[in-house]
Amino acid sequence: MQKILLAFLFSATYLHAQVSLVYQMPNCDDIQNAFIFEFNGFDFKQIAIIERKDSIRLVATLPSSEPRFYYIGKTKENLLPLILGTEKEVVVRSECNDFRQIQILSSDLNKGYDEVRGGLNQIGAQMSNLIRQYRSSLNDSMKLQAVIEGFAKLDEKRLALLNEAKEKHPYLGEVVAFNTYLSYHNNGKGYATEQEYYMNEFFRFVDWKKTDYNYLAWVYESVRSYTSTISMFQMPDLTHKAVLENILTDIPADSRTFQLALSGIITSLKTSNHPNFIHFSELFIEKYKTKDPNLVKPLEQQMASSRSFIIGAEAPNFGQQTPDGNTLELADLKGQVVLIDFWASWCGPCRQENPNVVRMYKKYKDKGFEILGVSLDRTKDAWLRAIQADNLTWHHVSDLKGWTNEVAQLYGVTSIPHTVLVDAEGKVIARNLRGAALEEKLESIFGKAN
């Protein structure tokens, strides 16, 4: 009974203990506060205020916890990472508003992190230099061997840094573990290709079951980097998806680590407009829409607009009024190859391109080719006159809102003429094809017209 009581008292003390961040910012009376933020995978969420206590200090308190990455600053655009949670007091100092140039006065953990980051940066610079040498030595076996030996020495430095970091603090060891990738040429025995080695060994030193990854920023950073690299490999989309899902399988699905890793995947895929962006975004939305609707909502909006940019993704459906006042949807044309043509009567380049589009429409309309013109006009009369004058005998829609046309915004159109080619199943084939490029694409789909 006594042991249970002691355990309870220890637990309660831990839960109610606090840690302090003391921010020395002298001679800055106009700055009354700053903020502590937490990264959720997509955004920085403000969780605490660092309030001015006197002419020198701003102070904030947080509950004690395992080490966590936090971010301090006045705005989300100018933040510095700090590790807080275990040290009773962390003292930092900077000049007015210079949050990026903070000096760590009292925090062994954060001083250690600065040293670790410096070591990682040094290794990164040496690695970049060796890669350049490797590429220039492919036709010289002696030079190539020397570079491979250089990779081996750098591997030793990586492992030494990993061990040093672990000795300083286990949390610093975790940071380095996410940044320790050993060279294929010296460690890839048993793998047929470097790509195969990379996909299987990038996270070799990472133990996804560890709970202190939940607030470790390097989970997001490393998974995002990994995703960007494998997205450059020549592999089918299904294989690409399976590789990334395999990483997620190793991570406890109910952990915050899973959220950070999935966010890293999604951010990378969105940047490259990869088709699997949709799949992993849908996974994220389904998993977190009830738990955190505010986190999911921006992703839902991004996913809707991104569909039109991703080759192979389903083109977002839309509906607007035709010249006769009826509503026509893109889905109504499913089963045909559709060119969504963004244009306007006042757009000179659009009108100059129209004769080419008319010619291609006549060549391929009987083979399953259709055009849906989306006008960025504001005046219905001008719109209708241009249709008649240019002999545009295909389907047309508009909301007569000019540049704020809702379809144009949905498809991310910032200039016209602009086209989106959609296949018979409603998936995006290509964007912004015009002239000879459009004709070549249509010929590849339908064959040469008579």
XYZ file of C-alpha atoms in Angstrom:
450
model
C 0.000 0.000 0.000
C 2.831 2.372 0.883
C 4.525 1.708 -2.449
C 1.300 2.495 -4.308
C 0.896 5.748 -2.365
C 4.485 6.787 -3.073
C 4.027 6.026 -6.755
C 0.852 8.107 -6.793
C 2.534 11.045 -5.070
C 5.472 10.877 -7.471
C 3.091 10.797 -10.447
C 1.052 13.706 -9.140
C 4.175 15.754 -8.467
C 5.388 15.093 -12.025
C 2.055 16.034 -13.547
C 1.876 19.325 -11.666
C 5.563 20.269 -11.954
C 6.451 23.159 -14.211
C 9.434 24.288 -16.208
C 10.330 27.900 -16.934
C 11.629 29.646 -20.016
C 13.418 32.883 -19.161
C 13.977 35.068 -22.189
C 16.427 37.913 -21.571
C 15.658 40.764 -23.949
C 16.989 43.965 -22.342
C 16.343 47.462 -23.670
C 13.246 46.322 -25.545
C 10.443 47.948 -23.571
C 8.180 48.036 -26.632
C 8.137 44.214 -26.727
C 5.797 43.104 -23.962
C 5.459 39.467 -24.943
C 6.441 36.685 -27.296
C 4.895 33.276 -27.854
C 5.613 29.573 -27.626
C 4.356 27.494 -30.551
C 4.014 23.784 -31.170
C 4.268 22.146 -34.617
C 1.402 19.800 -35.534
C 2.673 18.648 -38.920
C 1.113 21.400 -41.016
C 1.153 24.532 -38.894
C 2.490 26.149 -35.753
C -0.082 26.396 -32.966
C 0.371 28.990 -30.219
C 0.262 27.298 -26.819
C 1.775 29.796 -24.346
C 2.705 33.445 -23.882
C 6.168 34.611 -22.839
C 5.278 37.662 -20.744
C 7.547 40.556 -19.793
C 8.312 40.527 -16.072
C 10.777 43.396 -15.844
C 13.091 45.508 -18.016
C 15.237 42.492 -18.823
C 13.160 39.302 -18.673
C 10.234 37.716 -20.432
C 9.047 34.522 -18.726
C 6.807 31.571 -19.601
C 5.949 28.381 -17.735
C 5.009 24.996 -19.159
C 4.112 21.662 -17.594
C 7.126 19.408 -17.200
C 7.211 16.512 -19.639
C 9.532 14.372 -21.704
C 11.780 16.528 -23.946
C 9.766 18.270 -26.664
C 10.542 20.602 -29.499
C 8.839 23.970 -29.099
C 9.234 27.155 -31.152
C 9.495 30.688 -29.793
C 8.977 34.023 -31.478
C 6.558 36.882 -32.134
C 5.094 35.398 -35.324
C 5.034 32.033 -37.079
C 7.371 33.398 -39.738
C 10.282 34.010 -37.363
C 10.698 31.140 -34.928
C 13.534 29.404 -33.132
C 13.308 25.756 -32.010
C 13.965 24.983 -28.363
C 13.817 21.720 -26.443
C 11.791 22.142 -23.262
C 10.140 19.877 -20.737
C 12.777 18.329 -18.486
C 15.086 21.153 -17.399
C 13.618 23.218 -14.576
C 14.755 26.499 -16.129
C 16.013 27.382 -19.593
C 17.546 30.828 -20.013
C 18.103 32.412 -23.417
C 19.044 35.882 -24.588
C 18.780 37.959 -27.761
C 18.546 41.478 -29.066
C 15.154 43.017 -29.820
C 13.023 40.841 -32.105
C 16.050 38.824 -33.240
C 14.575 35.431 -32.418
C 16.813 33.602 -34.894
C 19.998 34.708 -33.131
C 19.234 33.609 -29.604
C 22.108 32.750 -27.269
C 21.569 29.768 -24.965
C 22.708 30.865 -21.488
C 21.398 28.017 -19.360
C 20.358 24.675 -20.872
C 22.690 21.739 -21.308
C 20.144 20.042 -23.557
C 19.784 22.964 -25.959
C 23.516 23.628 -25.982
C 23.970 19.968 -26.828
C 21.423 20.266 -29.627
C 23.331 23.212 -31.116
C 26.513 21.132 -31.063
C 24.758 18.151 -32.645
C 23.220 20.322 -35.342
C 26.649 21.801 -36.070
C 28.082 18.305 -36.451
C 25.249 17.286 -38.774
C 25.751 20.382 -40.905
C 29.469 19.660 -41.183
C 28.816 16.071 -42.266
C 26.202 17.278 -44.726
C 28.662 19.668 -46.360
C 31.293 16.920 -46.632
C 28.710 14.564 -48.121
C 27.702 17.097 -50.776
C 31.347 17.517 -51.742
C 31.862 13.734 -52.016
C 28.750 13.359 -54.178
C 30.108 15.977 -56.591
C 33.434 14.112 -56.706
C 31.644 10.815 -57.247
C 29.715 12.121 -60.247
C 32.861 13.520 -61.839
C 34.831 10.301 -61.250
C 32.527 7.728 -62.834
C 34.938 7.164 -65.717
C 38.063 6.989 -63.541
C 38.227 3.823 -61.418
C 41.068 5.048 -59.185
C 39.382 8.341 -58.353
C 36.091 6.528 -57.864
C 37.637 4.158 -55.334
C 39.098 7.107 -53.434
C 35.633 8.698 -53.232
C 34.097 5.451 -51.973
C 36.776 5.343 -49.270
C 35.780 8.917 -48.439
C 32.196 7.741 -48.013
C 33.410 5.065 -45.596
C 35.271 7.618 -43.462
C 32.187 9.800 -43.410
C 30.134 6.789 -42.282
C 32.512 6.483 -39.326
C 31.946 10.145 -38.485
C 28.178 9.666 -38.618
C 28.345 6.713 -36.224
C 30.728 8.570 -33.898
C 28.357 11.559 -33.794
C 25.458 9.214 -33.066
C 27.282 7.659 -30.117
C 28.432 11.044 -28.787
C 24.894 12.409 -28.972
C 23.486 9.412 -27.095
C 26.046 9.930 -24.336
C 25.086 13.592 -23.988
C 21.366 12.862 -23.829
C 19.133 10.097 -25.249
C 16.938 12.706 -26.937
C 19.914 14.098 -28.842
C 20.693 10.544 -29.890
C 17.208 10.331 -31.412
C 17.836 13.501 -33.410
C 21.042 12.067 -34.867
C 19.399 8.672 -35.490
C 17.007 10.343 -37.923
C 20.009 11.843 -39.716
C 22.255 8.781 -39.900
C 22.238 7.191 -43.340
C 25.294 5.106 -44.201
C 26.665 4.904 -47.736
C 25.409 2.229 -50.103
C 28.838 1.486 -51.553
C 30.178 0.444 -48.155
C 27.052 -0.990 -46.543
C 24.771 -2.143 -49.346
C 25.770 -5.791 -49.527
C 22.688 -7.868 -50.234
C 20.844 -5.129 -52.122
C 20.656 -5.208 -55.906
C 20.482 -1.425 -56.329
C 21.149 1.721 -54.348
C 17.462 2.630 -54.603
C 16.486 -0.635 -52.936
C 19.081 -0.033 -50.223
C 17.872 3.526 -49.629
C 14.219 2.516 -49.345
C 14.999 -0.173 -46.776
C 17.859 1.340 -44.780
C 17.175 5.077 -44.540
C 15.575 4.668 -41.100
C 17.956 1.941 -39.964
C 18.725 3.598 -36.616
C 15.169 4.683 -35.881
C 12.955 2.793 -33.430
C 9.430 3.914 -34.349
C 7.987 2.522 -31.108
C 9.713 5.129 -28.931
C 7.252 7.508 -27.303
C 9.663 10.453 -27.213
C 9.270 10.735 -31.011
C 5.787 12.199 -30.477
C 7.081 15.771 -30.359
C 10.342 15.272 -32.223
C 10.456 17.655 -35.191
C 12.883 15.407 -37.044
C 10.167 12.802 -37.563
C 8.429 15.194 -39.936
C 11.646 16.471 -41.523
C 13.157 13.045 -42.151
C 10.003 11.444 -43.526
C 9.451 14.425 -45.806
C 13.037 14.155 -47.103
C 12.704 10.390 -47.582
C 9.443 10.833 -49.497
C 10.928 13.499 -51.764
C 13.827 11.219 -52.658
C 11.831 8.084 -53.423
C 9.384 10.182 -55.462
C 12.245 10.803 -57.877
C 12.789 7.071 -58.382
C 11.268 5.510 -61.472
C 8.610 3.293 -59.929
C 4.890 2.696 -60.472
C 2.554 4.749 -58.298
C 1.279 1.606 -56.579
C 4.826 0.569 -55.619
C 5.573 4.104 -54.430
C 2.443 4.030 -52.255
C 3.361 0.629 -50.822
C 6.847 1.828 -49.823
C 5.415 4.761 -47.883
C 2.662 2.678 -46.322
C 5.341 0.265 -45.130
C 6.968 3.095 -43.158
C 3.634 4.000 -41.571
C 3.008 0.352 -40.666
C 6.047 0.449 -38.380
C 4.663 3.441 -36.423
C 1.989 3.030 -33.710
C -1.180 4.230 -35.435
C -2.519 6.030 -32.362
C 0.685 7.996 -31.730
C 1.465 11.604 -32.495
C 4.550 10.261 -34.261
C 2.212 8.775 -36.872
C 0.608 12.191 -37.403
C 3.985 13.894 -37.901
C 5.207 11.192 -40.292
C 2.016 11.249 -42.352
C 2.191 15.048 -42.503
C 5.751 14.813 -43.827
C 4.620 12.422 -46.571
C 1.710 14.652 -47.573
C 3.773 17.854 -47.627
C 6.378 16.265 -49.898
C 3.813 14.752 -52.275
C 1.936 18.033 -52.550
C 5.137 19.870 -53.489
C 5.827 17.435 -56.335
C 2.148 17.096 -57.366
C 2.489 13.334 -57.003
C -0.697 11.305 -57.627
C -0.355 9.596 -54.234
C -0.911 12.958 -52.527
C -4.639 12.268 -52.786
C -4.407 8.811 -51.201
C -2.388 9.892 -48.165
C -4.429 13.080 -47.718
C -7.603 11.025 -47.639
C -5.974 8.760 -45.047
C -5.086 11.777 -42.890
C -8.542 13.320 -43.194
C -10.311 10.083 -42.329
C -8.057 9.517 -39.327
C -8.154 13.011 -37.807
C -11.354 14.721 -39.032
C -13.213 13.947 -35.797
C -10.274 14.418 -33.471
C -9.080 17.765 -34.904
C -11.392 19.306 -37.550
C -9.365 22.541 -37.672
C -6.243 20.600 -38.589
C -8.032 18.708 -41.363
C -9.989 21.550 -42.971
C -7.042 23.277 -44.749
C -5.897 19.905 -46.093
C -9.366 19.231 -47.493
C -9.175 22.543 -49.353
C -5.659 21.829 -50.609
C -6.672 18.384 -51.785
C -9.636 19.748 -53.742
C -7.499 22.304 -55.579
C -4.553 19.939 -56.041
C -6.543 17.268 -57.851
C -6.463 19.309 -61.049
C -2.654 19.599 -60.910
C -1.891 15.923 -60.377
C -1.579 13.869 -63.535
C -3.669 10.747 -63.080
C -5.857 12.245 -60.349
C -9.588 12.662 -60.777
C -10.419 16.102 -62.148
C -12.583 18.077 -59.674
C -16.170 18.184 -60.860
C -17.896 21.514 -61.315
C -21.033 22.974 -62.788
C -21.856 26.417 -64.188
C -24.432 28.033 -66.403
C -24.415 27.597 -70.154
C -25.303 30.495 -72.502
C -28.944 29.364 -72.539
C -29.176 29.438 -68.729
C -28.974 25.711 -67.998
C -26.367 24.112 -65.745
C -23.718 21.848 -67.262
C -21.311 19.785 -65.167
C -17.976 18.300 -66.169
C -19.348 14.938 -65.031
C -22.022 15.190 -67.737
C -19.264 14.711 -70.328
C -17.734 11.620 -68.752
C -16.931 8.959 -71.323
C -15.269 11.465 -73.626
C -11.837 13.040 -73.640
C -12.534 16.602 -72.534
C -10.443 19.723 -72.980
C -11.361 22.268 -70.303
C -10.490 25.545 -72.018
C -10.178 28.628 -69.805
C -10.505 31.766 -71.917
C -12.328 35.117 -72.264
C -13.592 37.354 -75.052
C -11.181 40.107 -73.991
C -8.122 37.787 -74.005
C -6.109 38.429 -77.184
C -3.922 35.277 -76.946
C -7.073 33.210 -76.345
C -8.749 34.543 -79.470
C -5.576 33.962 -81.500
C -5.445 30.338 -80.301
C -9.124 29.665 -81.047
C -8.686 28.824 -84.779
C -6.242 26.039 -83.805
C -8.677 24.686 -81.235
C -11.527 24.794 -83.784
C -9.398 22.855 -86.248
C -8.562 20.135 -83.704
C -12.179 19.917 -82.570
C -13.293 19.233 -86.123
C -10.587 16.554 -86.500
C -11.379 14.591 -83.351
C -14.951 15.354 -82.222
C -16.299 12.228 -83.919
C -13.691 10.090 -82.134
C -14.758 11.033 -78.620
C -13.154 14.456 -78.163
C -15.136 17.224 -76.484
C -14.349 20.761 -75.337
C -15.807 22.608 -72.363
C -15.027 26.306 -72.532
C -14.938 28.150 -69.193
C -15.142 31.887 -69.768
C -13.647 34.491 -67.457
C -15.898 37.149 -68.907
C -18.038 39.500 -66.857
C -20.427 40.501 -69.630
C -22.701 37.908 -71.173
C -23.112 39.762 -74.484
C -19.346 39.969 -75.044
C -19.025 36.275 -74.194
C -21.741 35.220 -76.642
C -20.430 37.455 -79.439
C -16.960 35.907 -79.141
C -18.399 32.378 -79.259
C -20.240 33.188 -82.468
C -17.461 35.203 -84.072
C -14.824 32.496 -83.484
C -17.178 29.643 -84.437
C -16.740 27.869 -81.103
C -19.316 25.126 -81.522
C -18.561 23.182 -78.348
C -19.945 23.427 -74.801
C -19.535 26.664 -72.830
C -20.097 27.711 -69.207
C -19.389 30.784 -67.074
C -20.435 32.458 -63.841
C -19.540 35.869 -65.337
C -17.273 36.724 -62.370
C -14.114 37.414 -64.367
C -10.916 36.391 -62.583
C -12.911 35.269 -59.554
C -14.619 32.574 -61.639
C -15.115 29.711 -59.201
C -13.944 27.015 -61.624
C -10.781 28.964 -62.439
C -10.044 29.234 -58.712
C -10.766 25.538 -58.187
C -8.271 24.661 -60.931
C -5.649 27.180 -59.857
C -5.798 29.167 -63.099
C -3.721 32.358 -62.869
C -3.399 33.175 -66.574
C -5.292 32.476 -69.792
C -5.448 30.779 -72.187
C -5.133 27.724 -69.985
C -6.232 24.160 -70.648
C -6.755 20.965 -68.679
C -7.088 17.710 -70.632
C -9.244 15.045 -68.955
C -9.571 11.430 -70.087
C -12.791 9.468 -70.579
C -12.698 8.294 -66.957
C -12.479 11.847 -65.651
C -8.770 11.834 -64.774
C -6.309 14.601 -65.590
C -4.051 13.764 -68.545
C -2.190 17.056 -68.965
C -2.376 20.781 -68.270
C -1.799 23.841 -70.382
C -1.373 22.122 -73.745
C -1.856 24.417 -76.719
C -1.012 24.509 -80.402
C 1.296 21.751 -81.620
C 1.633 20.218 -78.151
C -2.123 19.750 -77.851
C -2.389 18.358 -81.369
C 0.417 15.877 -80.692
C -1.290 14.714 -77.504
C -4.661 14.254 -79.202
C -3.009 12.322 -82.023
C -1.408 9.992 -79.464
C -4.840 9.355 -77.972
C -7.015 9.081 -81.059
C -4.513 8.379 -83.806
C -4.140 10.426 -86.965
C -7.373 11.942 -88.236
C -8.359 11.556 -91.868
